[in-house]
Amino acid sequence: MKILKTSFLALALLVLGSCQSKANENKKVAIDNRVQEEKKEMAKLSTQDLNAYETAYFASGCFWCVEAIFESVKGVKEVVSGYSGGSEENPSYEQVARGQTSHAEAVEVYYDPEIISFIELVQVFFGSHDPTTLNRQGPDRGPQYRSVAFYKNPQEKKIIESYIAALKEQNVYEGALITTEVTEFIKFWKAEEYHQDYERKHPNNSYITNVSIPRLNRFKKNFGDYLKEDSH
């Protein structure tokens, strides 16, 4: 009887293992299919489509969370993670993350000015990070995580500088120095594909659960009026 039970147990484990393998296989197929569908959707979003939108560029720490924050904002069509603010061409994530370039992790925001204005995006930028921590945002340290508001023309520069002046005048940061760089936009380098929509694709990543999602939730709590309907 003991042998019989062992045989049944072995058979059960074999079947269970087979089912689990099958389940894991199906899960992998489902994820692969979803990735393929997302790639198709992105392909539909042609350059011509995006050309109908304005662009804005910001850097405020790890781009995984910054991308998710701006994508939750109404009037924003697409957000791309990448690198900007430095002089090196074709920077890689490894180079930027190790501080081997003068670039910062940044995002490229495609938005509809009929729905949201540049000044409102500047409000989102300052309202979603701490601009008083020099070369640091949360646990991320180094100039690659510095706070930068990029401008493409004199009008955008004036908007950013005027907003910073208002923050100082109203003593929003209680006397702390605002370290945000106001920098002319030169070029944006798109990050590697696996970084795009990283927070949404990797919800169980420890950094995402412990750093990015709490930061995103704090933003949503304070900027409810700025959120898309499906972002509440």
PDB file of C-alpha atoms in Angstrom:
ATOM      1  CA  MET A   1       0.000   0.000   0.000  1.00  0.00           C
ATOM      2  CA  LYS A   2       2.834   2.290   0.835  1.00  0.00           C
ATOM      3  CA  ILE A   3       4.396   1.671  -2.582  1.00  0.00           C
ATOM      4  CA  LEU A   4       1.031   2.244  -4.224  1.00  0.00           C
ATOM      5  CA  LYS A   5       0.643   5.603  -2.465  1.00  0.00           C
ATOM      6  CA  THR A   6       4.148   6.575  -3.515  1.00  0.00           C
ATOM      7  CA  SER A   7       3.358   5.626  -7.096  1.00  0.00           C
ATOM      8  CA  PHE A   8       0.185   7.677  -7.026  1.00  0.00           C
ATOM      9  CA  LEU A   9       2.111  10.574  -5.489  1.00  0.00           C
ATOM     10  CA  ALA A  10       4.792  10.357  -8.143  1.00  0.00           C
ATOM     11  CA  LEU A  11       2.136  10.244 -10.839  1.00  0.00           C
ATOM     12  CA  ALA A  12       0.298  13.177  -9.286  1.00  0.00           C
ATOM     13  CA  LEU A  13       3.489  15.198  -9.104  1.00  0.00           C
ATOM     14  CA  LEU A  14       4.277  14.311 -12.690  1.00  0.00           C
ATOM     15  CA  VAL A  15       0.829  15.421 -13.827  1.00  0.00           C
ATOM     16  CA  LEU A  16       1.021  18.551 -11.660  1.00  0.00           C
ATOM     17  CA  GLY A  17       4.443  19.368 -13.032  1.00  0.00           C
ATOM     18  CA  SER A  18       3.130  18.892 -16.535  1.00  0.00           C
ATOM     19  CA  CYS A  19       0.165  21.175 -15.791  1.00  0.00           C
ATOM     20  CA  GLN A  20       2.386  23.813 -14.254  1.00  0.00           C
ATOM     21  CA  SER A  21       4.738  23.662 -17.219  1.00  0.00           C
ATOM     22  CA  LYS A  22       1.754  23.955 -19.511  1.00  0.00           C
ATOM     23  CA  ALA A  23       0.430  26.895 -17.445  1.00  0.00           C
ATOM     24  CA  ASN A  24       3.810  28.626 -17.502  1.00  0.00           C
ATOM     25  CA  GLU A  25       4.043  27.981 -21.205  1.00  0.00           C
ATOM     26  CA  ASN A  26       0.575  29.447 -21.751  1.00  0.00           C
ATOM     27  CA  LYS A  27       1.471  32.431 -19.561  1.00  0.00           C
ATOM     28  CA  LYS A  28       4.619  33.036 -21.610  1.00  0.00           C
ATOM     29  CA  VAL A  29       2.637  32.780 -24.842  1.00  0.00           C
ATOM     30  CA  ALA A  30       0.060  35.230 -23.475  1.00  0.00           C
ATOM     31  CA  ILE A  31       2.788  37.709 -22.496  1.00  0.00           C
ATOM     32  CA  ASP A  32       4.528  37.300 -25.854  1.00  0.00           C
ATOM     33  CA  ASN A  33       1.230  37.862 -27.650  1.00  0.00           C
ATOM     34  CA  ARG A  34       0.564  40.988 -25.591  1.00  0.00           C
ATOM     35  CA  VAL A  35       4.017  42.345 -26.398  1.00  0.00           C
ATOM     36  CA  GLN A  36       3.426  41.683 -30.094  1.00  0.00           C
ATOM     37  CA  GLU A  37       0.068  43.447 -29.934  1.00  0.00           C
ATOM     38  CA  GLU A  38       1.679  46.439 -28.223  1.00  0.00           C
ATOM     39  CA  LYS A  39       4.331  46.563 -30.932  1.00  0.00           C
ATOM     40  CA  LYS A  40       1.600  46.583 -33.563  1.00  0.00           C
ATOM     41  CA  GLU A  41      -0.175  49.421 -31.762  1.00  0.00           C
ATOM     42  CA  MET A  42       3.057  51.401 -31.587  1.00  0.00           C
ATOM     43  CA  ALA A  43       3.626  50.769 -35.289  1.00  0.00           C
ATOM     44  CA  LYS A  44       0.219  52.302 -35.969  1.00  0.00           C
ATOM     45  CA  LEU A  45       1.325  55.371 -34.075  1.00  0.00           C
ATOM     46  CA  SER A  46       3.337  56.624 -37.008  1.00  0.00           C
ATOM     47  CA  THR A  47       5.625  59.627 -37.097  1.00  0.00           C
ATOM     48  CA  GLN A  48       2.941  61.440 -39.035  1.00  0.00           C
ATOM     49  CA  ASP A  49       0.472  60.807 -36.189  1.00  0.00           C
ATOM     50  CA  LEU A  50       2.899  62.093 -33.568  1.00  0.00           C
ATOM     51  CA  ASN A  51       3.756  65.132 -35.658  1.00  0.00           C
ATOM     52  CA  ALA A  52       0.276  66.393 -34.902  1.00  0.00           C
ATOM     53  CA  TYR A  53       1.308  66.812 -31.263  1.00  0.00           C
ATOM     54  CA  GLU A  54       3.628  69.173 -29.416  1.00  0.00           C
ATOM     55  CA  THR A  55       6.628  67.813 -27.512  1.00  0.00           C
ATOM     56  CA  ALA A  56       8.053  68.637 -24.108  1.00  0.00           C
ATOM     57  CA  TYR A  57      11.123  67.229 -22.362  1.00  0.00           C
ATOM     58  CA  PHE A  58      11.754  66.686 -18.670  1.00  0.00           C
ATOM     59  CA  ALA A  59      14.147  64.812 -16.377  1.00  0.00           C
ATOM     60  CA  SER A  60      13.297  64.068 -12.742  1.00  0.00           C
ATOM     61  CA  GLY A  61      14.844  60.794 -11.656  1.00  0.00           C
ATOM     62  CA  CYS A  62      14.364  57.262 -12.965  1.00  0.00           C
ATOM     63  CA  PHE A  63      12.487  57.495 -16.253  1.00  0.00           C
ATOM     64  CA  TRP A  64      10.390  54.406 -15.513  1.00  0.00           C
ATOM     65  CA  CYS A  65       8.224  56.373 -13.100  1.00  0.00           C
ATOM     66  CA  VAL A  66       8.447  59.733 -14.877  1.00  0.00           C
ATOM     67  CA  GLU A  67       7.076  58.098 -18.023  1.00  0.00           C
ATOM     68  CA  ALA A  68       4.162  56.541 -16.102  1.00  0.00           C
ATOM     69  CA  ILE A  69       3.321  59.856 -14.429  1.00  0.00           C
ATOM     70  CA  PHE A  70       3.089  61.824 -17.667  1.00  0.00           C
ATOM     71  CA  GLU A  71       1.208  59.004 -19.412  1.00  0.00           C
ATOM     72  CA  SER A  72      -1.500  59.290 -16.760  1.00  0.00           C
ATOM     73  CA  VAL A  73      -2.095  62.951 -17.654  1.00  0.00           C
ATOM     74  CA  LYS A  74      -5.002  63.945 -19.903  1.00  0.00           C
ATOM     75  CA  GLY A  75      -3.966  65.413 -23.242  1.00  0.00           C
ATOM     76  CA  VAL A  76      -0.760  63.357 -23.323  1.00  0.00           C
ATOM     77  CA  LYS A  77      -0.689  61.005 -26.305  1.00  0.00           C
ATOM     78  CA  GLU A  78       2.619  59.235 -25.809  1.00  0.00           C
ATOM     79  CA  VAL A  79       5.668  59.344 -23.537  1.00  0.00           C
ATOM     80  CA  VAL A  80       9.062  57.965 -24.507  1.00  0.00           C
ATOM     81  CA  SER A  81      11.887  57.175 -22.088  1.00  0.00           C
ATOM     82  CA  GLY A  82      15.389  58.219 -23.076  1.00  0.00           C
ATOM     83  CA  TYR A  83      18.398  60.402 -22.427  1.00  0.00           C
ATOM     84  CA  SER A  84      19.053  64.115 -22.864  1.00  0.00           C
ATOM     85  CA  GLY A  85      21.058  67.035 -21.555  1.00  0.00           C
ATOM     86  CA  GLY A  86      24.477  65.633 -22.419  1.00  0.00           C
ATOM     87  CA  SER A  87      26.946  65.809 -25.275  1.00  0.00           C
ATOM     88  CA  GLU A  88      27.634  62.137 -25.990  1.00  0.00           C
ATOM     89  CA  GLU A  89      25.971  60.556 -29.023  1.00  0.00           C
ATOM     90  CA  ASN A  90      24.025  57.284 -28.914  1.00  0.00           C
ATOM     91  CA  PRO A  91      24.297  56.799 -25.146  1.00  0.00           C
ATOM     92  CA  SER A  92      23.363  53.406 -23.708  1.00  0.00           C
ATOM     93  CA  TYR A  93      21.518  52.722 -20.468  1.00  0.00           C
ATOM     94  CA  GLU A  94      24.616  51.149 -18.940  1.00  0.00           C
ATOM     95  CA  GLN A  95      26.676  54.250 -19.689  1.00  0.00           C
ATOM     96  CA  VAL A  96      24.070  56.692 -18.404  1.00  0.00           C
ATOM     97  CA  ALA A  97      23.168  54.659 -15.299  1.00  0.00           C
ATOM     98  CA  ARG A  98      26.831  54.380 -14.330  1.00  0.00           C
ATOM     99  CA  GLY A  99      27.319  58.116 -14.698  1.00  0.00           C
ATOM    100  CA  GLN A 100      29.688  57.685 -17.623  1.00  0.00           C
ATOM    101  CA  THR A 101      27.944  60.372 -19.700  1.00  0.00           C
ATOM    102  CA  SER A 102      26.683  63.907 -19.099  1.00  0.00           C
ATOM    103  CA  HIS A 103      23.115  62.857 -19.967  1.00  0.00           C
ATOM    104  CA  ALA A 104      20.172  62.586 -17.599  1.00  0.00           C
ATOM    105  CA  GLU A 105      17.411  59.999 -17.785  1.00  0.00           C
ATOM    106  CA  ALA A 106      14.634  61.973 -19.444  1.00  0.00           C
ATOM    107  CA  VAL A 107      11.231  61.657 -21.115  1.00  0.00           C
ATOM    108  CA  GLU A 108       9.812  62.941 -24.362  1.00  0.00           C
ATOM    109  CA  VAL A 109       6.179  63.933 -23.923  1.00  0.00           C
ATOM    110  CA  TYR A 110       3.809  64.156 -26.906  1.00  0.00           C
ATOM    111  CA  TYR A 111       0.797  66.248 -25.920  1.00  0.00           C
ATOM    112  CA  ASP A 112      -2.227  67.996 -27.352  1.00  0.00           C
ATOM    113  CA  PRO A 113      -2.020  71.723 -26.485  1.00  0.00           C
ATOM    114  CA  GLU A 114      -5.786  71.959 -27.032  1.00  0.00           C
ATOM    115  CA  ILE A 115      -6.231  69.771 -23.945  1.00  0.00           C
ATOM    116  CA  ILE A 116      -3.211  70.501 -21.786  1.00  0.00           C
ATOM    117  CA  SER A 117      -0.815  73.428 -21.939  1.00  0.00           C
ATOM    118  CA  PHE A 118       2.947  73.537 -21.552  1.00  0.00           C
ATOM    119  CA  ILE A 119       2.610  75.413 -18.271  1.00  0.00           C
ATOM    120  CA  GLU A 120       0.363  72.642 -16.933  1.00  0.00           C
ATOM    121  CA  LEU A 121       3.003  70.082 -17.913  1.00  0.00           C
ATOM    122  CA  VAL A 122       5.525  72.189 -15.994  1.00  0.00           C
ATOM    123  CA  GLN A 123       3.191  72.006 -13.002  1.00  0.00           C
ATOM    124  CA  VAL A 124       3.039  68.231 -13.390  1.00  0.00           C
ATOM    125  CA  PHE A 125       6.827  68.115 -13.569  1.00  0.00           C
ATOM    126  CA  PHE A 126       7.396  70.098 -10.354  1.00  0.00           C
ATOM    127  CA  GLY A 127       4.447  68.478  -8.594  1.00  0.00           C
ATOM    128  CA  SER A 128       5.678  64.933  -9.196  1.00  0.00           C
ATOM    129  CA  HIS A 129       9.225  65.086  -7.813  1.00  0.00           C
ATOM    130  CA  ASP A 130      11.431  66.896  -5.306  1.00  0.00           C
ATOM    131  CA  PRO A 131      13.341  69.616  -7.180  1.00  0.00           C
ATOM    132  CA  THR A 132      15.402  70.503  -4.097  1.00  0.00           C
ATOM    133  CA  THR A 133      17.543  67.342  -3.976  1.00  0.00           C
ATOM    134  CA  LEU A 134      20.649  67.975  -6.069  1.00  0.00           C
ATOM    135  CA  ASN A 135      21.556  65.080  -8.386  1.00  0.00           C
ATOM    136  CA  ARG A 136      19.194  62.803  -6.550  1.00  0.00           C
ATOM    137  CA  GLN A 137      15.619  61.575  -6.635  1.00  0.00           C
ATOM    138  CA  GLY A 138      14.577  59.140  -3.939  1.00  0.00           C
ATOM    139  CA  PRO A 139      17.096  56.285  -3.786  1.00  0.00           C
ATOM    140  CA  ASP A 140      18.639  57.216  -7.147  1.00  0.00           C
ATOM    141  CA  ARG A 141      21.798  59.296  -6.858  1.00  0.00           C
ATOM    142  CA  GLY A 142      24.057  60.897  -9.421  1.00  0.00           C
ATOM    143  CA  PRO A 143      23.827  63.658 -12.065  1.00  0.00           C
ATOM    144  CA  GLN A 144      22.055  61.198 -14.384  1.00  0.00           C
ATOM    145  CA  TYR A 145      19.037  61.579 -12.041  1.00  0.00           C
ATOM    146  CA  ARG A 146      19.137  65.377 -11.803  1.00  0.00           C
ATOM    147  CA  SER A 147      16.106  67.595 -12.217  1.00  0.00           C
ATOM    148  CA  VAL A 148      15.950  69.288 -15.625  1.00  0.00           C
ATOM    149  CA  ALA A 149      13.196  71.266 -17.353  1.00  0.00           C
ATOM    150  CA  PHE A 150      14.124  71.608 -21.024  1.00  0.00           C
ATOM    151  CA  TYR A 151      12.915  74.464 -23.200  1.00  0.00           C
ATOM    152  CA  LYS A 152      12.739  74.614 -26.997  1.00  0.00           C
ATOM    153  CA  ASN A 153      12.091  78.328 -27.366  1.00  0.00           C
ATOM    154  CA  PRO A 154      12.224  81.598 -25.361  1.00  0.00           C
ATOM    155  CA  GLN A 155       8.532  81.328 -24.472  1.00  0.00           C
ATOM    156  CA  GLU A 156       8.970  77.918 -22.818  1.00  0.00           C
ATOM    157  CA  LYS A 157      12.052  79.170 -20.986  1.00  0.00           C
ATOM    158  CA  LYS A 158      10.080  82.135 -19.632  1.00  0.00           C
ATOM    159  CA  ILE A 159       7.245  79.846 -18.492  1.00  0.00           C
ATOM    160  CA  ILE A 160       9.644  77.563 -16.604  1.00  0.00           C
ATOM    161  CA  GLU A 161      11.573  80.413 -14.985  1.00  0.00           C
ATOM    162  CA  SER A 162       8.374  82.255 -14.026  1.00  0.00           C
ATOM    163  CA  TYR A 163       6.980  79.105 -12.433  1.00  0.00           C
ATOM    164  CA  ILE A 164      10.176  78.573 -10.438  1.00  0.00           C
ATOM    165  CA  ALA A 165      10.001  82.215  -9.314  1.00  0.00           C
ATOM    166  CA  ALA A 166       6.408  81.670  -8.154  1.00  0.00           C
ATOM    167  CA  LEU A 167       7.404  78.547  -6.206  1.00  0.00           C
ATOM    168  CA  LYS A 168      10.127  80.547  -4.446  1.00  0.00           C
ATOM    169  CA  GLU A 169       7.855  83.508  -3.780  1.00  0.00           C
ATOM    170  CA  GLN A 170       5.222  81.282  -2.213  1.00  0.00           C
ATOM    171  CA  ASN A 171       7.949  79.427  -0.269  1.00  0.00           C
ATOM    172  CA  VAL A 172       6.544  76.084  -1.406  1.00  0.00           C
ATOM    173  CA  TYR A 173       9.731  74.264  -0.411  1.00  0.00           C
ATOM    174  CA  GLU A 174      10.152  76.144   2.871  1.00  0.00           C
ATOM    175  CA  GLY A 175      13.385  77.867   1.967  1.00  0.00           C
ATOM    176  CA  ALA A 176      15.039  74.850   0.354  1.00  0.00           C
ATOM    177  CA  LEU A 177      16.998  75.673  -2.805  1.00  0.00           C
ATOM    178  CA  ILE A 178      15.370  74.599  -6.073  1.00  0.00           C
ATOM    179  CA  THR A 179      18.151  72.805  -7.969  1.00  0.00           C
ATOM    180  CA  THR A 180      16.242  72.220 -11.217  1.00  0.00           C
ATOM    181  CA  GLU A 181      18.284  73.037 -14.302  1.00  0.00           C
ATOM    182  CA  VAL A 182      16.549  75.123 -16.962  1.00  0.00           C
ATOM    183  CA  THR A 183      18.289  73.871 -20.077  1.00  0.00           C
ATOM    184  CA  GLU A 184      17.891  74.473 -23.781  1.00  0.00           C
ATOM    185  CA  PHE A 185      16.752  71.303 -25.517  1.00  0.00           C
ATOM    186  CA  ILE A 186      19.245  70.017 -28.075  1.00  0.00           C
ATOM    187  CA  LYS A 187      18.593  66.342 -28.714  1.00  0.00           C
ATOM    188  CA  PHE A 188      16.721  63.407 -27.230  1.00  0.00           C
ATOM    189  CA  TRP A 189      18.051  59.866 -27.488  1.00  0.00           C
ATOM    190  CA  LYS A 190      15.389  57.163 -27.162  1.00  0.00           C
ATOM    191  CA  ALA A 191      16.228  54.515 -24.573  1.00  0.00           C
ATOM    192  CA  GLU A 192      16.383  50.810 -25.353  1.00  0.00           C
ATOM    193  CA  GLU A 193      13.028  49.211 -26.145  1.00  0.00           C
ATOM    194  CA  TYR A 194      12.857  47.208 -22.913  1.00  0.00           C
ATOM    195  CA  HIS A 195      12.679  50.466 -20.930  1.00  0.00           C
ATOM    196  CA  GLN A 196       9.543  51.702 -22.701  1.00  0.00           C
ATOM    197  CA  ASP A 197       6.371  51.333 -20.563  1.00  0.00           C
ATOM    198  CA  TYR A 198       8.556  49.529 -18.026  1.00  0.00           C
ATOM    199  CA  GLU A 199       6.354  50.228 -15.010  1.00  0.00           C
ATOM    200  CA  ARG A 200       3.233  48.904 -16.702  1.00  0.00           C
ATOM    201  CA  LYS A 201       4.965  45.787 -18.003  1.00  0.00           C
ATOM    202  CA  HIS A 202       6.793  44.944 -14.752  1.00  0.00           C
ATOM    203  CA  PRO A 203       4.347  45.711 -11.911  1.00  0.00           C
ATOM    204  CA  ASN A 204       6.000  43.165  -9.606  1.00  0.00           C
ATOM    205  CA  ASN A 205       9.536  44.512  -9.991  1.00  0.00           C
ATOM    206  CA  SER A 206      10.780  45.463  -6.491  1.00  0.00           C
ATOM    207  CA  TYR A 207      11.855  48.959  -7.568  1.00  0.00           C
ATOM    208  CA  ILE A 208       8.485  49.510  -9.219  1.00  0.00           C
ATOM    209  CA  THR A 209       6.487  48.380  -6.166  1.00  0.00           C
ATOM    210  CA  ASN A 210       8.636  50.168  -3.584  1.00  0.00           C
ATOM    211  CA  VAL A 211       9.589  53.396  -5.386  1.00  0.00           C
ATOM    212  CA  SER A 212       7.766  54.039  -8.661  1.00  0.00           C
ATOM    213  CA  ILE A 213       4.186  53.128  -7.754  1.00  0.00           C
ATOM    214  CA  PRO A 214       4.166  55.041  -4.428  1.00  0.00           C
ATOM    215  CA  ARG A 215       5.528  58.079  -6.293  1.00  0.00           C
ATOM    216  CA  LEU A 216       2.891  57.734  -9.007  1.00  0.00           C
ATOM    217  CA  ASN A 217       0.133  57.345  -6.407  1.00  0.00           C
ATOM    218  CA  ARG A 218       1.269  60.485  -4.558  1.00  0.00           C
ATOM    219  CA  PHE A 219       1.060  62.390  -7.832  1.00  0.00           C
ATOM    220  CA  LYS A 220      -2.418  61.024  -8.600  1.00  0.00           C
ATOM    221  CA  LYS A 221      -3.645  62.010  -5.145  1.00  0.00           C
ATOM    222  CA  ASN A 222      -2.532  65.617  -5.616  1.00  0.00           C
ATOM    223  CA  PHE A 223      -3.359  66.050  -9.318  1.00  0.00           C
ATOM    224  CA  GLY A 224      -6.691  64.286  -9.707  1.00  0.00           C
ATOM    225  CA  ASP A 225      -8.018  66.980 -12.062  1.00  0.00           C
ATOM    226  CA  TYR A 226      -5.150  66.370 -14.473  1.00  0.00           C
ATOM    227  CA  LEU A 227      -5.670  62.618 -14.840  1.00  0.00           C
ATOM    228  CA  LYS A 228      -7.132  60.678 -17.748  1.00  0.00           C
ATOM    229  CA  GLU A 229     -10.403  58.915 -16.985  1.00  0.00           C
ATOM    230  CA  ASP A 230      -8.747  55.478 -16.884  1.00  0.00           C
ATOM    231  CA  SER A 231      -5.899  56.694 -14.664  1.00  0.00           C
ATOM    232  CA  HIS A 232      -7.906  57.396 -11.500  1.00  0.00           C
TER     233      HIS A 232
END
